[in-house]
Amino acid sequence: DGGITQSPKYLFRKEGQNVTLSCEQNLNHDAMYWYRQDPGQGLRLIYYSQIVNDFQKGDIAEGYSVSREKKESFPLTVTSAQKNPTAFYLCASSMAGGKIHEQFFGPGTRLTVL
Amino acid sequence: GQQVMQIPQYQHVQEGEDFTTYCNSSTTLSNIQWYKQRPGGHPVFLIQLVKSGEVKKQKRLTFQFGEAKKNSSLHITATQTTDVGTYFCASNDYKLSFGAGTTVTVRA
C-alpha cells in the first residue's frame, strides 16, 4: 500500500526543546516537501528536496532544519530557535523533473509547544 | 512568498446551490493546481491546468484557467455536504505556492 506516513499525529513538547518530525514515503518519489499550516494562512513551504543529499530553503525556513540521507525519508527538526512552533506540519512528495507534478500529502503532525 | 490570492476566504452555501471560488495572481502562471482538504485531513490533489483558457470538469466541479493565465476558478454546482472543506489553488514550478484557501461550509 503506497503512500506517505507521518508520525506521530499529535506531538507535545516543552518550550526550548528541539523536536524531529518524521516523514516516510514508498512512492519512489524524488522530491519531498515540508509545509506548515496555520489557520487562515494556507500552506507555507519550509524546506524542499529534489534529490537525495540535497535540499533547499522554502519561504519560512528559519528555526527549522532537514536532512535527506535516503530517498524515502525527509525528517524535519523544529529547533528552539523557531519562535512560534505550534502548528500543523504537512509532508508531501512528488515526482521530480521538468514537468510540474501533483503533490501527495501525508496525514500531518499537529505540534503543540507548551 | 504567496503568489496566488484566493477569494472568498469563507463560503457558506445552502445545499443544492452553486458557488464559485477564485484564484488570482498579478503575474502569469505556468500552471494551476487545485487541492481539497477535508476538516481534520490533509490536502488531496484535484486537478492541474496548464493551457490558457483550459476548462476541465470532474462531475459537479468545473475548473477554469484564464486566458491570460493569471487567474483560475472552481465552480461547484448543486453543492452537497460532501463538498465541505477548504479548497486551495497552488502554482508555479516544483516549489508550489499555495493560496490561503476558501473554506466551504454547507447548510443542509
Short mmCIF file of C-alpha atoms in Angstrom, two decimals:
data_model
loop_
_atom_site.label_atom_id
_atom_site.label_comp_id
_atom_site.label_asym_id
_atom_site.label_seq_id
_atom_site.Cartn_x
_atom_site.Cartn_y
_atom_site.Cartn_z
CA ASP A 1 0.00 0.00 0.00
CA GLY A 2 1.89 3.07 -1.26
CA GLY A 3 1.80 6.42 0.41
CA ILE A 4 3.31 8.89 2.80
CA THR A 5 3.40 8.39 6.52
CA GLN A 6 3.97 10.94 9.22
CA SER A 7 4.25 10.18 12.87
CA PRO A 8 3.09 10.91 15.41
CA LYS A 9 -0.26 12.51 14.62
CA TYR A 10 -0.09 14.67 17.75
CA LEU A 11 3.09 15.82 19.45
CA PHE A 12 3.60 17.87 22.58
CA ARG A 13 6.88 19.44 23.59
CA LYS A 14 8.12 21.88 26.14
CA GLU A 15 9.38 25.26 25.02
CA GLY A 16 13.11 25.25 24.32
CA GLN A 17 13.27 21.63 23.20
CA ASN A 18 14.14 20.52 19.72
CA VAL A 19 11.73 18.05 18.14
CA THR A 20 12.02 15.93 14.99
CA LEU A 21 9.02 15.07 12.85
CA SER A 22 9.25 12.02 10.64
CA CYS A 23 8.13 11.66 7.03
CA GLU A 24 8.48 8.46 5.03
CA GLN A 25 7.25 7.67 1.53
CA ASN A 26 7.26 4.49 -0.53
CA LEU A 27 6.05 6.11 -3.76
CA ASN A 28 9.59 6.20 -5.19
CA HIS A 29 9.31 9.97 -5.48
CA ASP A 30 12.47 12.02 -5.82
CA ALA A 31 11.02 15.26 -4.47
CA MET A 32 9.84 15.84 -0.91
CA TYR A 33 8.49 18.91 0.87
CA TRP A 34 7.63 20.24 4.29
CA TYR A 35 4.80 22.71 4.83
CA ARG A 36 3.47 24.49 7.82
CA GLN A 37 -0.25 25.23 8.08
CA ASP A 38 -1.72 27.86 10.38
CA PRO A 39 -5.40 28.84 10.46
CA GLY A 40 -6.31 31.22 7.65
CA GLN A 41 -2.85 31.20 6.09
CA GLY A 42 -2.89 28.20 3.82
CA LEU A 43 0.30 26.17 3.41
CA ARG A 44 3.72 27.73 3.68
CA LEU A 45 6.79 25.96 2.38
CA ILE A 46 9.54 25.30 4.94
CA TYR A 47 12.06 23.15 3.05
CA TYR A 48 12.09 21.01 -0.06
CA SER A 49 14.37 18.43 -1.59
CA GLN A 50 14.56 17.44 -5.23
CA ILE A 51 17.10 14.67 -4.75
CA VAL A 52 18.89 12.71 -2.05
CA ASN A 53 21.57 14.65 -0.15
CA ASP A 54 20.28 17.97 -1.42
CA PHE A 55 17.63 20.34 -0.07
CA GLN A 56 16.62 23.97 -0.36
CA LYS A 57 15.05 26.54 1.95
CA GLY A 58 11.47 27.46 1.37
CA ASP A 59 9.70 30.64 2.40
CA ILE A 60 9.87 30.13 6.17
CA ALA A 61 12.99 28.04 6.87
CA GLU A 62 14.23 29.97 9.91
CA GLY A 63 14.19 27.82 13.03
CA TYR A 64 13.91 24.55 11.09
CA SER A 65 16.39 22.02 9.73
CA VAL A 66 16.09 18.96 7.50
CA SER A 67 18.15 16.09 6.14
CA ARG A 68 17.71 13.86 3.09
CA GLU A 69 20.02 10.88 3.54
CA LYS A 70 17.59 8.43 1.97
CA LYS A 71 15.14 8.81 -0.88
CA GLU A 72 12.29 7.57 1.29
CA SER A 73 12.85 9.82 4.28
CA PHE A 74 12.82 13.58 4.88
CA PRO A 75 12.76 14.35 8.63
CA LEU A 76 12.12 17.88 9.87
CA THR A 77 13.63 19.24 13.07
CA VAL A 78 11.86 22.11 14.76
CA THR A 79 14.54 23.84 16.79
CA SER A 80 14.26 26.05 19.85
CA ALA A 81 15.06 28.99 17.55
CA GLN A 82 11.61 28.74 15.97
CA LYS A 83 9.63 31.47 17.73
CA ASN A 84 6.15 30.10 17.21
CA PRO A 85 6.39 26.37 16.51
CA THR A 86 2.85 25.33 17.38
CA ALA A 87 1.24 24.41 14.06
CA PHE A 88 0.10 21.64 11.77
CA TYR A 89 3.02 20.23 9.77
CA LEU A 90 2.46 18.53 6.44
CA CYS A 91 4.94 16.50 4.44
CA ALA A 92 4.46 15.91 0.73
CA SER A 93 6.22 14.18 -2.13
CA SER A 94 6.10 14.27 -5.91
CA MET A 95 7.90 13.08 -8.96
CA ALA A 96 10.70 15.39 -9.99
CA GLY A 97 11.83 16.61 -13.36
CA GLY A 98 10.98 19.50 -15.62
CA LYS A 99 7.26 18.85 -15.68
CA ILE A 100 5.02 20.06 -12.86
CA HIS A 101 3.67 17.14 -10.86
CA GLU A 102 0.93 16.76 -8.30
CA GLN A 103 1.97 16.51 -4.69
CA PHE A 104 0.89 13.71 -2.40
CA PHE A 105 0.47 14.71 1.22
CA GLY A 106 0.91 12.76 4.41
CA PRO A 107 -1.69 12.89 7.21
CA GLY A 108 0.22 15.61 9.06
CA THR A 109 1.61 16.09 12.57
CA ARG A 110 -0.01 18.58 14.91
CA LEU A 111 2.75 20.01 17.11
CA THR A 112 1.93 21.83 20.30
CA VAL A 113 4.69 23.53 22.25
CA LEU A 114 3.79 24.21 25.85
CA GLY B 1 6.08 34.31 -0.79
CA GLN B 2 2.50 33.78 -1.71
CA GLN B 3 1.89 34.36 -5.42
CA VAL B 4 -1.78 33.50 -5.61
CA MET B 5 -4.69 35.12 -3.81
CA GLN B 6 -7.93 33.28 -3.22
CA ILE B 7 -11.39 34.76 -2.74
CA PRO B 8 -13.56 34.44 -0.85
CA GLN B 9 -11.83 33.17 2.28
CA TYR B 10 -15.09 31.66 3.52
CA GLN B 11 -18.08 30.42 1.56
CA HIS B 12 -21.32 29.43 3.27
CA VAL B 13 -23.57 27.62 0.84
CA GLN B 14 -27.09 26.27 1.00
CA GLU B 15 -27.19 22.63 -0.01
CA GLY B 16 -28.18 22.38 -3.64
CA GLU B 17 -26.89 25.82 -4.62
CA ASP B 18 -23.91 26.62 -6.84
CA PHE B 19 -20.84 28.63 -5.91
CA THR B 20 -17.53 29.74 -7.35
CA THR B 21 -14.16 30.34 -5.74
CA TYR B 22 -11.43 32.33 -7.43
CA CYS B 23 -7.66 32.27 -7.56
CA ASN B 24 -5.84 35.38 -8.79
CA SER B 25 -2.26 36.33 -9.49
CA SER B 26 -0.53 39.52 -10.57
CA THR B 27 1.91 37.51 -12.66
CA THR B 28 1.47 34.94 -15.39
CA LEU B 29 1.31 31.43 -14.02
CA SER B 30 2.81 28.39 -15.71
CA ASN B 31 0.12 26.18 -14.23
CA ILE B 32 -2.57 25.95 -11.58
CA GLN B 33 -3.26 23.04 -9.30
CA TRP B 34 -6.31 22.67 -7.10
CA TYR B 35 -6.40 20.72 -3.85
CA LYS B 36 -9.15 19.91 -1.37
CA GLN B 37 -8.61 19.49 2.36
CA ARG B 38 -11.42 17.99 4.39
CA PRO B 39 -11.74 19.15 8.02
CA GLY B 40 -9.03 17.45 10.07
CA GLY B 41 -7.48 15.95 6.96
CA HIS B 42 -4.68 16.66 4.54
CA PRO B 43 -4.75 18.28 1.08
CA VAL B 44 -5.67 15.98 -1.78
CA PHE B 45 -4.90 16.81 -5.38
CA LEU B 46 -7.93 17.52 -7.56
CA ILE B 47 -6.65 18.74 -10.89
CA GLN B 48 -3.98 20.63 -12.81
CA LEU B 49 -4.49 23.19 -15.56
CA VAL B 50 -1.68 24.31 -17.84
CA LYS B 51 -3.18 25.78 -21.01
CA SER B 52 -4.59 29.25 -21.48
CA GLY B 53 -8.40 29.14 -21.32
CA GLU B 54 -8.40 25.49 -20.31
CA VAL B 55 -11.61 24.10 -18.80
CA LYS B 56 -11.84 20.74 -17.06
CA LYS B 57 -14.78 19.07 -15.38
CA GLN B 58 -14.99 16.49 -12.62
CA LYS B 59 -18.64 15.60 -12.07
CA ARG B 60 -20.11 18.72 -10.38
CA LEU B 61 -16.78 20.57 -10.30
CA THR B 62 -15.66 22.81 -13.18
CA PHE B 63 -12.14 24.21 -13.22
CA GLN B 64 -11.06 27.03 -15.49
CA PHE B 65 -7.72 28.68 -16.27
CA GLY B 66 -7.94 32.25 -17.52
CA GLU B 67 -6.93 33.30 -21.00
CA ALA B 68 -4.08 35.40 -19.61
CA LYS B 69 -3.07 32.59 -17.22
CA LYS B 70 -3.34 34.97 -14.28
CA ASN B 71 -6.47 33.59 -12.70
CA SER B 72 -8.41 30.40 -12.19
CA SER B 73 -11.80 29.44 -10.86
CA LEU B 74 -13.51 26.44 -9.34
CA HIS B 75 -17.27 26.24 -9.79
CA ILE B 76 -19.33 23.67 -7.89
CA THR B 77 -22.91 23.01 -8.89
CA ALA B 78 -25.63 21.55 -6.68
CA THR B 79 -23.47 21.69 -3.56
CA GLN B 80 -23.58 18.64 -1.30
CA THR B 81 -22.44 18.13 2.28
CA THR B 82 -19.52 16.12 0.91
CA ASP B 83 -18.19 19.34 -0.62
CA VAL B 84 -17.33 20.70 2.84
CA GLY B 85 -13.65 21.55 3.24
CA THR B 86 -11.00 24.00 2.19
CA TYR B 87 -10.10 24.36 -1.46
CA PHE B 88 -6.61 25.54 -2.28
CA CYS B 89 -5.13 26.68 -5.53
CA ALA B 90 -1.39 26.38 -5.95
CA SER B 91 1.00 27.34 -8.62
CA ASN B 92 4.22 27.63 -10.16
CA ASP B 93 7.12 25.29 -10.53
CA TYR B 94 8.17 22.42 -8.27
CA LYS B 95 8.15 24.89 -5.36
CA LEU B 96 4.40 25.27 -5.17
CA SER B 97 2.93 28.49 -3.80
CA PHE B 98 -0.42 27.89 -2.17
CA GLY B 99 -3.24 30.34 -1.82
CA ALA B 100 -4.80 30.82 1.63
CA GLY B 101 -7.77 28.69 0.60
CA THR B 102 -11.54 29.02 0.51
CA THR B 103 -13.24 27.24 3.39
CA VAL B 104 -16.65 25.93 2.41
CA THR B 105 -19.46 25.11 4.80
CA VAL B 106 -22.82 23.74 3.70
CA ARG B 107 -26.24 24.38 5.24
CA ALA B 108 -28.47 21.35 4.91
#
